[in-house]
Every structure is written in C-alpha cells, then in structure tokens.
C-alpha cells in the first residue's frame, strides 16, 4: 500500500493516457469494421439485385421466344388448314363438273 502511494503521479497519468488511446483505437477499429460490413452487405445486395434482374430478363426473353414459336406454329397450322380446304374445294368442284357432264350426257 505504501509503495502504491509512492508511485509517481506521472506514471499513473501515462497509464491513463495509454488506456484512453487504447480505447480510442478499439473504437476506431470497431467503426471501421462496421463500415466494412455495411459496404459488404450493400455490395452483396446490389449483386443479388443484378442477378435477379438478369434472371428476369432471361425469363422474359425465353417467354417471348416461346410466344413467337407458338404464333409461328399457329400460323403454319392455319396455312396448312387453308391449303387443305382449298384442295377439298377444288376436288369438290371437279367432282361436280364431272357429275354435271354425266347428267348432260345421260339427258341426251
């Protein structure tokens, strides 16, 4: 006890100063660490949004492709049905013409 009292006030002041500096240092480290984490989170969030946007655009592109393919198929089917209908009409006309000829011959 007596010895502690003998210790000069200068050294205690020095210790106090060191302690305060240490605390400030730690506080700074903590602040830097927090900022780093915040930046990291922000970066990750932006990357995530970019990926989501990319996926969304890819999906829309795929949807558009599918839609165009479907429309093309529909058009092709329409054309095919139209052609078959025309062919049937032609056959029908030919058939009727022949029937008419036969009927006229029979009539004579």
mmCIF file of C-alpha atoms in Angstrom:
data_model
loop_
_atom_site.group_PDB
_atom_site.id
_atom_site.type_symbol
_atom_site.label_atom_id
_atom_site.label_comp_id
_atom_site.label_asym_id
_atom_site.label_seq_id
_atom_site.Cartn_x
_atom_site.Cartn_y
_atom_site.Cartn_z
ATOM 1 C CA UNK A 1 0.000 0.000 0.000
ATOM 2 C CA UNK A 2 2.699 2.382 0.898
ATOM 3 C CA UNK A 3 4.536 1.525 -2.247
ATOM 4 C CA UNK A 4 1.478 2.360 -4.445
ATOM 5 C CA UNK A 5 1.279 5.764 -2.838
ATOM 6 C CA UNK A 6 4.934 6.317 -3.614
ATOM 7 C CA UNK A 7 4.396 5.593 -7.358
ATOM 8 C CA UNK A 8 4.682 8.891 -9.110
ATOM 9 C CA UNK A 9 1.588 10.582 -10.439
ATOM 10 C CA UNK A 10 3.357 10.911 -13.766
ATOM 11 C CA UNK A 11 3.277 7.144 -14.426
ATOM 12 C CA UNK A 12 -0.413 6.896 -13.485
ATOM 13 C CA UNK A 13 -1.127 9.756 -15.874
ATOM 14 C CA UNK A 14 0.811 7.906 -18.537
ATOM 15 C CA UNK A 15 -1.180 4.723 -17.907
ATOM 16 C CA UNK A 16 -4.417 6.649 -18.048
ATOM 17 C CA UNK A 17 -3.345 8.212 -21.331
ATOM 18 C CA UNK A 18 -2.391 4.788 -22.738
ATOM 19 C CA UNK A 19 -5.728 3.363 -21.657
ATOM 20 C CA UNK A 20 -7.587 6.243 -23.328
ATOM 21 C CA UNK A 21 -5.554 5.820 -26.527
ATOM 22 C CA UNK A 22 -6.218 2.095 -26.477
ATOM 23 C CA UNK A 23 -9.957 2.719 -26.083
ATOM 24 C CA UNK A 24 -9.941 5.202 -28.967
ATOM 25 C CA UNK A 25 -8.024 2.730 -31.108
ATOM 26 C CA UNK A 26 -10.519 -0.017 -30.352
ATOM 27 C CA UNK A 27 -13.422 2.314 -31.064
ATOM 28 C CA UNK A 28 -11.873 3.228 -34.420
ATOM 29 C CA UNK A 29 -11.316 -0.438 -35.260
ATOM 30 C CA UNK A 30 -14.922 -1.190 -34.415
ATOM 31 C CA UNK A 31 -16.166 1.697 -36.563
ATOM 32 C CA UNK A 32 -14.005 0.590 -39.490
ATOM 33 C CA UNK A 33 -15.183 -2.987 -39.106
ATOM 34 C CA UNK A 34 -18.826 -1.870 -39.075
ATOM 35 C CA UNK A 35 -18.303 0.273 -42.171
ATOM 36 C CA UNK A 36 -16.618 -2.647 -43.904
ATOM 37 C CA UNK A 37 -19.540 -4.925 -43.053
ATOM 38 C CA UNK A 38 -22.039 -2.306 -44.208
ATOM 39 C CA UNK A 39 -20.236 -1.925 -47.534
ATOM 40 C CA UNK A 40 -20.052 -5.685 -47.933
ATOM 41 C CA UNK A 41 -23.793 -6.019 -47.306
ATOM 42 C CA UNK A 42 -24.557 -3.251 -49.778
ATOM 43 C CA UNK A 43 -22.320 -4.871 -52.393
ATOM 44 C CA UNK A 44 -23.988 -8.237 -51.888
ATOM 45 C CA UNK A 45 -27.432 -6.647 -52.147
ATOM 46 C CA UNK A 46 -26.542 -4.915 -55.420
ATOM 47 C CA UNK A 47 -25.092 -8.157 -56.804
ATOM 48 C CA UNK A 48 -28.241 -10.001 -55.799
ATOM 49 C CA UNK A 49 -30.478 -7.418 -57.476
ATOM 50 C CA UNK A 50 -28.337 -7.558 -60.618
ATOM 51 C CA UNK A 51 -28.625 -11.348 -60.690
ATOM 52 C CA UNK A 52 -32.391 -11.156 -60.155
ATOM 53 C CA UNK A 53 -32.741 -8.619 -62.958
ATOM 54 C CA UNK A 54 -30.603 -10.785 -65.217
ATOM 55 C CA UNK A 55 -32.753 -13.838 -64.464
ATOM 56 C CA UNK A 56 -35.935 -11.844 -65.011
ATOM 57 C CA UNK A 57 -34.724 -10.593 -68.394
ATOM 58 C CA UNK A 58 -33.684 -14.121 -69.365
ATOM 59 C CA UNK A 59 -37.113 -15.431 -68.368
ATOM 60 C CA UNK A 60 -38.886 -12.718 -70.341
ATOM 61 C CA UNK A 61 -36.666 -13.442 -73.338
ATOM 62 C CA UNK A 62 -37.492 -17.146 -73.072
ATOM 63 C CA UNK A 63 -41.191 -16.319 -72.744
ATOM 64 C CA UNK A 64 -41.035 -14.093 -75.803
ATOM 65 C CA UNK A 65 -39.212 -16.803 -77.741
ATOM 66 C CA UNK A 66 -41.834 -19.366 -76.762
ATOM 67 C CA UNK A 67 -44.628 -16.967 -77.653
ATOM 68 C CA UNK A 68 -43.127 -16.277 -81.084
ATOM 69 C CA UNK A 69 -42.630 -20.004 -81.646
ATOM 70 C CA UNK A 70 -46.250 -20.671 -80.699
ATOM 71 C CA UNK A 71 -47.501 -17.935 -83.008
ATOM 72 C CA UNK A 72 -45.366 -19.332 -85.823
ATOM 73 C CA UNK A 73 -46.797 -22.805 -85.221
ATOM 74 C CA UNK A 74 -50.326 -21.403 -85.188
ATOM 75 C CA UNK A 75 -49.688 -19.569 -88.461
ATOM 76 C CA UNK A 76 -48.245 -22.715 -90.042
ATOM 77 C CA UNK A 77 -51.271 -24.725 -88.921
ATOM 78 C CA UNK A 78 -53.593 -22.057 -90.299
ATOM 79 C CA UNK A 79 -51.812 -22.110 -93.648
ATOM 80 C CA UNK A 80 -51.930 -25.908 -93.757
ATOM 81 C CA UNK A 81 -55.670 -25.974 -92.986
ATOM 82 C CA UNK A 82 -56.295 -23.284 -95.594
ATOM 83 C CA UNK A 83 -54.384 -25.297 -98.204
ATOM 84 C CA UNK A 84 -56.295 -28.466 -97.369
ATOM 85 C CA UNK A 85 -59.589 -26.565 -97.523
ATOM 86 C CA UNK A 86 -58.675 -25.146 -100.927
ATOM 87 C CA UNK A 87 -57.724 -28.603 -102.151
ATOM 88 C CA UNK A 88 -61.052 -30.009 -100.908
ATOM 89 C CA UNK A 89 -62.945 -27.203 -102.652
ATOM 90 C CA UNK A 90 -61.043 -27.906 -105.880
ATOM 91 C CA UNK A 91 -61.837 -31.614 -105.650
ATOM 92 C CA UNK A 92 -65.496 -30.823 -104.943
ATOM 93 C CA UNK A 93 -65.668 -28.518 -107.981
ATOM 94 C CA UNK A 94 -64.080 -31.157 -110.219
ATOM 95 C CA UNK A 95 -66.481 -33.775 -108.880
ATOM 96 C CA UNK A 96 -69.487 -31.519 -109.502
ATOM 97 C CA UNK A 97 -68.297 -30.699 -113.016
ATOM 98 C CA UNK A 98 -67.988 -34.394 -113.817
ATOM 99 C CA UNK A 99 -71.434 -35.072 -112.366
ATOM 100 C CA UNK A 100 -72.872 -32.304 -114.493
ATOM 101 C CA UNK A 101 -71.241 -33.727 -117.638
ATOM 102 C CA UNK A 102 -72.554 -37.198 -116.928
ATOM 103 C CA UNK A 103 -76.020 -35.830 -116.263
ATOM 104 C CA UNK A 104 -75.976 -33.901 -119.545
ATOM 105 C CA UNK A 105 -74.802 -36.959 -121.482
ATOM 106 C CA UNK A 106 -77.488 -39.042 -119.854
ATOM 107 C CA UNK A 107 -80.042 -36.415 -120.748
ATOM 108 C CA UNK A 108 -79.152 -36.605 -124.482
#
